[in-house]
mmCIF file of C-alpha atoms in Angstrom:
data_model
loop_
_atom_site.group_PDB
_atom_site.id
_atom_site.type_symbol
_atom_site.label_atom_id
_atom_site.label_comp_id
_atom_site.label_asym_id
_atom_site.label_seq_id
_atom_site.Cartn_x
_atom_site.Cartn_y
_atom_site.Cartn_z
ATOM 1 C CA MET A 94 -20.946 -13.751 -7.730
ATOM 2 C CA GLY A 95 -21.583 -11.553 -4.800
ATOM 3 C CA ARG A 96 -19.175 -10.138 -2.343
ATOM 4 C CA LYS A 97 -19.510 -11.908 1.118
ATOM 5 C CA GLY A 98 -18.231 -9.158 3.022
ATOM 6 C CA LYS A 99 -19.410 -5.600 3.196
ATOM 7 C CA MET A 100 -18.374 -2.134 2.064
ATOM 8 C CA ILE A 101 -18.698 0.804 4.114
ATOM 9 C CA GLU A 102 -17.791 4.212 2.904
ATOM 10 C CA LYS A 103 -16.704 7.365 5.572
ATOM 11 C CA GLN A 104 -15.650 10.950 4.486
ATOM 12 C CA ILE A 105 -12.825 12.861 6.376
ATOM 13 C CA ASP A 106 -12.824 16.520 6.215
ATOM 14 C CA SER A 107 -9.127 16.714 6.209
ATOM 15 C CA ASP A 108 -7.414 19.579 7.919
ATOM 16 C CA TYR A 109 -4.298 19.082 6.248
ATOM 17 C CA LEU A 110 -5.657 18.411 2.679
ATOM 18 C CA HIS A 111 -8.536 20.865 3.024
ATOM 19 C CA GLU A 112 -10.506 18.534 0.975
ATOM 20 C CA SER A 113 -13.175 16.092 1.892
ATOM 21 C CA MET A 114 -11.405 12.456 1.399
ATOM 22 C CA ALA A 115 -13.527 9.326 0.940
ATOM 23 C CA ILE A 116 -12.391 6.234 2.726
ATOM 24 C CA GLN A 117 -13.930 2.783 1.559
ATOM 25 C CA ILE A 118 -13.567 0.126 4.091
ATOM 26 C CA TYR A 119 -14.246 -3.597 3.395
ATOM 27 C CA GLN A 120 -15.126 -5.646 6.423
ATOM 28 C CA PRO A 121 -14.961 -9.780 5.851
ATOM 29 C CA GLU A 122 -18.138 -11.382 6.224
ATOM 30 C CA SER A 123 -17.434 -12.643 9.962
ATOM 31 C CA PHE A 124 -16.592 -9.074 10.858
ATOM 32 C CA SER A 125 -17.477 -8.803 14.815
ATOM 33 C CA ASP A 126 -16.434 -6.437 17.607
ATOM 34 C CA LEU A 127 -15.154 -9.978 19.457
ATOM 35 C CA TYR A 128 -12.297 -10.251 17.205
ATOM 36 C CA LYS A 129 -9.270 -8.034 16.586
ATOM 37 C CA TYR A 130 -8.132 -7.090 12.740
ATOM 38 C CA ASP A 131 -5.370 -6.219 10.751
ATOM 39 C CA ILE A 132 -5.914 -2.923 8.912
ATOM 40 C CA CYS A 133 -4.461 -2.971 5.358
ATOM 41 C CA ILE A 134 -4.616 0.677 3.735
ATOM 42 C CA MET A 135 -4.498 1.078 0.220
ATOM 43 C CA GLN A 136 -3.471 4.030 -2.009
ATOM 44 C CA ASP A 137 -5.149 3.697 -5.224
ATOM 45 C CA GLY A 138 -8.022 2.130 -3.618
ATOM 46 C CA ASN A 139 -10.369 1.743 -6.605
ATOM 47 C CA ASP A 140 -7.624 0.263 -8.543
ATOM 48 C CA TYR A 141 -6.933 -2.406 -5.539
ATOM 49 C CA PHE A 142 -10.593 -3.092 -5.401
ATOM 50 C CA GLN A 143 -11.570 -3.300 -8.981
ATOM 51 C CA MET A 144 -8.486 -4.304 -10.926
ATOM 52 C CA GLY A 145 -6.590 -6.034 -7.777
ATOM 53 C CA ARG A 146 -9.830 -7.748 -6.941
ATOM 54 C CA VAL A 147 -9.042 -7.298 -3.184
ATOM 55 C CA ALA A 148 -12.596 -7.604 -1.916
ATOM 56 C CA THR A 149 -12.968 -10.963 -3.740
ATOM 57 C CA LEU A 150 -9.644 -12.259 -2.485
ATOM 58 C CA SER A 151 -10.414 -11.041 0.893
ATOM 59 C CA ASP A 152 -13.551 -13.399 0.507
ATOM 60 C CA ARG A 153 -11.660 -15.985 -0.326
ATOM 61 C CA LEU A 154 -8.680 -16.184 1.650
ATOM 62 C CA HIS A 155 -10.798 -15.350 5.066
ATOM 63 C CA GLU A 156 -12.834 -18.248 3.958
ATOM 64 C CA SER A 157 -9.862 -20.880 3.495
ATOM 65 C CA LYS A 158 -8.192 -19.151 6.531
ATOM 66 C CA GLU A 159 -5.226 -18.452 4.327
ATOM 67 C CA ILE A 160 -4.938 -14.564 5.960
ATOM 68 C CA ASN A 161 -5.677 -13.425 9.531
ATOM 69 C CA ASN A 162 -8.839 -11.096 10.014
ATOM 70 C CA THR A 163 -8.089 -8.108 7.770
ATOM 71 C CA VAL A 164 -10.225 -5.267 7.020
ATOM 72 C CA PHE A 165 -9.258 -3.535 3.881
ATOM 73 C CA VAL A 166 -9.204 -0.028 3.465
ATOM 74 C CA GLY A 167 -9.136 2.207 0.114
ATOM 75 C CA ILE A 168 -8.357 5.618 -0.567
ATOM 76 C CA HIS A 169 -8.467 7.079 -4.362
ATOM 77 C CA TYR A 170 -7.139 10.083 -5.944
ATOM 78 C CA LYS A 171 -9.148 12.591 -8.229
ATOM 79 C CA ASP A 172 -7.061 12.183 -11.308
ATOM 80 C CA LYS A 173 -3.347 11.560 -12.367
ATOM 81 C CA HIS A 174 -2.303 15.170 -11.424
ATOM 82 C CA ASP A 175 -3.782 14.869 -7.985
ATOM 83 C CA ARG A 176 -2.252 11.571 -7.503
ATOM 84 C CA ARG A 177 1.362 13.010 -8.420
ATOM 85 C CA LYS A 178 0.591 15.591 -5.936
ATOM 86 C CA LYS A 179 0.015 13.605 -3.205
ATOM 87 C CA TYR A 180 2.167 10.428 -3.491
ATOM 88 C CA HIS A 181 5.157 11.646 -5.473
ATOM 89 C CA PRO A 182 8.130 12.320 -2.864
ATOM 90 C CA SER A 183 8.287 15.958 -4.278
ATOM 91 C CA GLY A 184 4.712 16.384 -4.849
ATOM 92 C CA GLU A 185 3.191 19.752 -3.153
ATOM 93 C CA GLN A 186 0.845 17.831 -0.874
ATOM 94 C CA ASN A 187 3.082 14.930 -0.230
ATOM 95 C CA LYS A 188 3.847 15.802 3.408
ATOM 96 C CA ALA A 189 0.271 17.136 3.981
ATOM 97 C CA TYR A 190 -0.970 13.456 2.520
ATOM 98 C CA ILE A 191 1.111 11.415 5.016
ATOM 99 C CA LYS A 192 0.057 13.567 8.002
ATOM 100 C CA PHE A 193 -3.510 12.884 6.540
ATOM 101 C CA LEU A 194 -2.795 9.129 6.777
ATOM 102 C CA VAL A 195 -1.151 9.112 10.293
ATOM 103 C CA HIS A 196 -3.593 11.591 11.885
ATOM 104 C CA GLU A 197 -6.598 11.461 10.386
ATOM 105 C CA VAL A 198 -7.223 8.136 8.749
ATOM 106 C CA VAL A 199 -5.842 5.844 11.592
ATOM 107 C CA PRO A 200 -7.375 7.252 14.531
ATOM 108 C CA LEU A 201 -10.722 6.831 12.343
ATOM 109 C CA LEU A 202 -10.214 3.160 11.514
ATOM 110 C CA ASP A 203 -9.119 2.720 15.191
ATOM 111 C CA SER A 204 -12.468 4.126 16.578
ATOM 112 C CA ILE A 205 -14.490 1.890 14.075
ATOM 113 C CA ILE A 206 -12.448 -1.373 13.737
ATOM 114 C CA PRO A 207 -11.240 -3.273 16.856
ATOM 115 C CA THR A 208 -7.470 -3.661 16.193
ATOM 116 C CA TYR A 209 -4.305 -4.158 18.331
ATOM 117 C CA HIS A 210 -3.467 -0.377 18.137
ATOM 118 C CA MET A 211 0.087 -1.244 17.116
ATOM 119 C CA GLY A 212 2.335 -0.796 14.051
ATOM 120 C CA ARG A 213 2.269 -4.670 13.365
ATOM 121 C CA SER A 214 -1.353 -4.541 12.641
ATOM 122 C CA ARG A 215 -1.379 -1.817 10.200
ATOM 123 C CA SER A 216 -0.094 -2.132 6.698
ATOM 124 C CA LEU A 217 0.259 0.372 3.649
ATOM 125 C CA ILE A 218 0.047 -1.185 0.306
ATOM 126 C CA GLY A 219 0.477 0.519 -2.928
ATOM 127 C CA ASP A 220 1.494 0.169 -6.727
ATOM 128 C CA SER A 221 3.980 2.159 -8.394
ATOM 129 C CA LEU A 222 3.942 5.813 -6.912
ATOM 130 C CA ALA A 223 1.532 4.484 -4.326
ATOM 131 C CA GLY A 224 4.107 1.964 -3.377
ATOM 132 C CA THR A 225 6.526 4.666 -2.935
ATOM 133 C CA LEU A 226 4.089 6.397 -0.693
ATOM 134 C CA ALA A 227 3.898 3.239 1.401
ATOM 135 C CA LEU A 228 7.497 2.982 1.956
ATOM 136 C CA MET A 229 8.522 6.867 2.778
ATOM 137 C CA THR A 230 5.382 6.993 5.133
ATOM 138 C CA ALA A 231 6.219 3.630 6.980
ATOM 139 C CA ILE A 232 9.923 4.781 7.235
ATOM 140 C CA GLN A 233 8.779 8.205 8.779
ATOM 141 C CA TYR A 234 6.579 6.430 11.042
ATOM 142 C CA PRO A 235 7.581 2.982 11.986
ATOM 143 C CA ASN A 236 5.338 2.799 14.858
ATOM 144 C CA THR A 237 2.441 3.517 13.361
ATOM 145 C CA PHE A 238 2.734 1.251 10.395
ATOM 146 C CA GLY A 239 4.513 -2.417 10.689
ATOM 147 C CA LYS A 240 4.046 -3.771 7.307
ATOM 148 C CA ILE A 241 3.925 -2.368 3.701
ATOM 149 C CA ALA A 242 3.708 -3.865 0.402
ATOM 150 C CA MET A 243 5.239 -2.103 -2.861
ATOM 151 C CA GLN A 244 4.256 -3.312 -6.215
ATOM 152 C CA SER A 245 6.758 -1.682 -8.971
ATOM 153 C CA PRO A 246 7.452 1.372 -6.790
ATOM 154 C CA TYR A 247 8.677 4.373 -8.321
ATOM 155 C CA VAL A 248 12.547 4.918 -6.821
ATOM 156 C CA ASP A 249 14.548 8.053 -7.440
ATOM 157 C CA ASP A 250 17.508 9.416 -5.553
ATOM 158 C CA SER A 251 15.365 10.841 -2.759
ATOM 159 C CA VAL A 252 13.792 7.310 -2.202
ATOM 160 C CA LEU A 253 17.423 5.906 -1.963
ATOM 161 C CA GLU A 254 18.635 8.960 0.321
ATOM 162 C CA ALA A 255 15.638 8.408 2.697
ATOM 163 C CA VAL A 256 16.214 4.361 2.916
ATOM 164 C CA ASP A 257 20.104 5.121 3.118
ATOM 165 C CA LYS A 258 19.717 7.356 6.446
ATOM 166 C CA ILE A 259 17.854 5.005 8.276
ATOM 167 C CA ASP A 260 19.795 2.413 10.722
ATOM 168 C CA ASN A 261 17.338 -0.147 11.342
ATOM 169 C CA LEU A 262 14.020 -1.305 9.877
ATOM 170 C CA SER A 263 13.659 -4.181 12.091
ATOM 171 C CA THR A 264 10.244 -3.413 13.326
ATOM 172 C CA ILE A 265 8.699 -3.276 9.471
ATOM 173 C CA ASP A 266 7.890 -6.058 7.486
ATOM 174 C CA ILE A 267 8.283 -5.361 3.460
ATOM 175 C CA TYR A 268 6.738 -6.993 0.495
ATOM 176 C CA HIS A 269 8.592 -5.668 -2.843
ATOM 177 C CA THR A 270 8.009 -6.647 -6.381
ATOM 178 C CA ILE A 271 9.264 -5.305 -9.822
ATOM 179 C CA GLY A 272 9.012 -6.879 -13.081
ATOM 180 C CA THR A 273 12.171 -7.698 -15.154
ATOM 181 C CA ALA A 274 10.505 -6.139 -18.426
ATOM 182 C CA GLU A 275 10.071 -2.775 -16.421
ATOM 183 C CA THR A 276 13.046 -1.263 -18.029
ATOM 184 C CA ASP A 277 11.301 1.786 -20.356
ATOM 185 C CA VAL A 278 8.082 2.496 -18.526
ATOM 186 C CA SER A 279 5.707 5.372 -19.626
ATOM 187 C CA MET A 280 4.950 7.606 -16.648
ATOM 188 C CA THR A 281 2.079 9.695 -15.861
ATOM 189 C CA ASP A 282 4.219 13.067 -16.745
ATOM 190 C CA GLY A 283 4.926 11.701 -20.180
ATOM 191 C CA ASN A 284 8.575 10.909 -19.402
ATOM 192 C CA ARG A 285 9.734 7.060 -19.710
ATOM 193 C CA ALA A 286 11.965 5.617 -17.183
ATOM 194 C CA ASP A 287 13.599 2.557 -16.153
ATOM 195 C CA PHE A 288 12.005 1.075 -12.896
ATOM 196 C CA LEU A 289 14.201 -2.221 -12.609
ATOM 197 C CA THR A 290 17.478 -0.677 -11.990
ATOM 198 C CA PRO A 291 16.875 1.619 -9.078
ATOM 199 C CA ASN A 292 14.475 -0.953 -7.631
ATOM 200 C CA ARG A 293 17.212 -3.503 -7.487
ATOM 201 C CA LYS A 294 19.287 -0.770 -5.765
ATOM 202 C CA LEU A 295 16.555 -0.417 -3.342
ATOM 203 C CA HIS A 296 16.411 -4.079 -2.684
ATOM 204 C CA ASP A 297 20.112 -4.107 -2.061
ATOM 205 C CA MET A 298 19.861 -1.186 0.321
ATOM 206 C CA LEU A 299 16.582 -2.860 2.113
ATOM 207 C CA GLN A 300 18.529 -6.232 2.699
ATOM 208 C CA GLU A 301 20.848 -4.436 4.684
ATOM 209 C CA LYS A 302 18.388 -2.570 7.581
ATOM 210 C CA GLY A 303 17.046 -5.718 9.408
ATOM 211 C CA ALA A 304 13.366 -5.564 8.079
ATOM 212 C CA THR A 305 11.329 -8.777 7.607
ATOM 213 C CA TYR A 306 11.975 -8.590 3.809
ATOM 214 C CA LEU A 307 10.388 -10.440 0.950
ATOM 215 C CA TYR A 308 11.197 -9.548 -2.584
ATOM 216 C CA HIS A 309 10.415 -10.852 -5.971
ATOM 217 C CA GLU A 310 11.393 -10.048 -9.511
ATOM 218 C CA LEU A 311 8.251 -11.124 -11.566
ATOM 219 C CA ASP A 312 9.444 -12.640 -14.746
ATOM 220 C CA GLU A 313 8.466 -10.818 -17.802
ATOM 221 C CA GLY A 314 6.484 -8.571 -15.630
ATOM 222 C CA GLU A 315 5.614 -5.209 -17.015
ATOM 223 C CA HIS A 316 4.180 -2.032 -15.312
ATOM 224 C CA THR A 317 0.467 -3.007 -15.104
ATOM 225 C CA TRP A 318 -2.229 -4.351 -13.224
ATOM 226 C CA LYS A 319 -2.288 -7.543 -15.418
ATOM 227 C CA TYR A 320 0.941 -8.605 -13.386
ATOM 228 C CA TRP A 321 0.276 -6.873 -9.807
ATOM 229 C CA GLN A 322 -3.038 -8.800 -9.899
ATOM 230 C CA LYS A 323 -1.834 -12.069 -10.536
ATOM 231 C CA ASP A 324 0.645 -11.218 -7.767
ATOM 232 C CA MET A 325 -1.914 -10.374 -5.322
ATOM 233 C CA LYS A 326 -2.548 -13.535 -3.427
ATOM 234 C CA ARG A 327 0.835 -14.104 -2.757
ATOM 235 C CA LEU A 328 1.082 -10.458 -1.647
ATOM 236 C CA LEU A 329 -1.521 -10.877 0.855
ATOM 237 C CA THR A 330 -0.857 -14.227 2.253
ATOM 238 C CA SER A 331 2.919 -13.185 2.851
ATOM 239 C CA LEU A 332 1.575 -9.995 4.892
ATOM 240 C CA PHE A 333 -1.382 -11.424 6.716
ATOM 241 C CA GLU A 334 -0.755 -15.125 7.204
#
């Protein structure tokens, strides 16, 4: 079955990252300058389009009116090393990548998509390290991004410290999932880690910060797209209803 919406690709020659970055933009079938749109920016973009089946879900959920008018934007990485450099809180390019999102990606999208130009209409979503990036970017730029979804984010002390320092997250809507089987996850750097315990710690912290916060533990959920994909419909309808 063909996609009903339209995929367009843009390139940004980034001053912050000193490379050309491809941005994939999926517009719903009814896309028109007469409407205003929510913008959902996904790191691990190809994974969200291919394994998360976001374009197909977008077609279906727009048709059934289960989500608002939303444009889905995917940004992908070159390889696992590049991904870590850009998404990991201590990655060499992490600060530059966040600036690229805020100062290059957002203005480009604002110029080609009719939107509300408010944080509430911009979302960041991601899985694992990409989910970590969504959280860390939104807490630094709460006026730019008003919604985030993180599926099984990587959580270390630097993430918990950053959240702890914030007085109030009342301007941000957060959707957060972790699988109950994510206690011994194999990471891209070859190490293994318990994701469940630090995610529960993060959950306890976020609950106290005033965000509109939805948290789900996926029963027997593992650190794989099989579980993230199954949760995509709930994620999208929660953020964009």
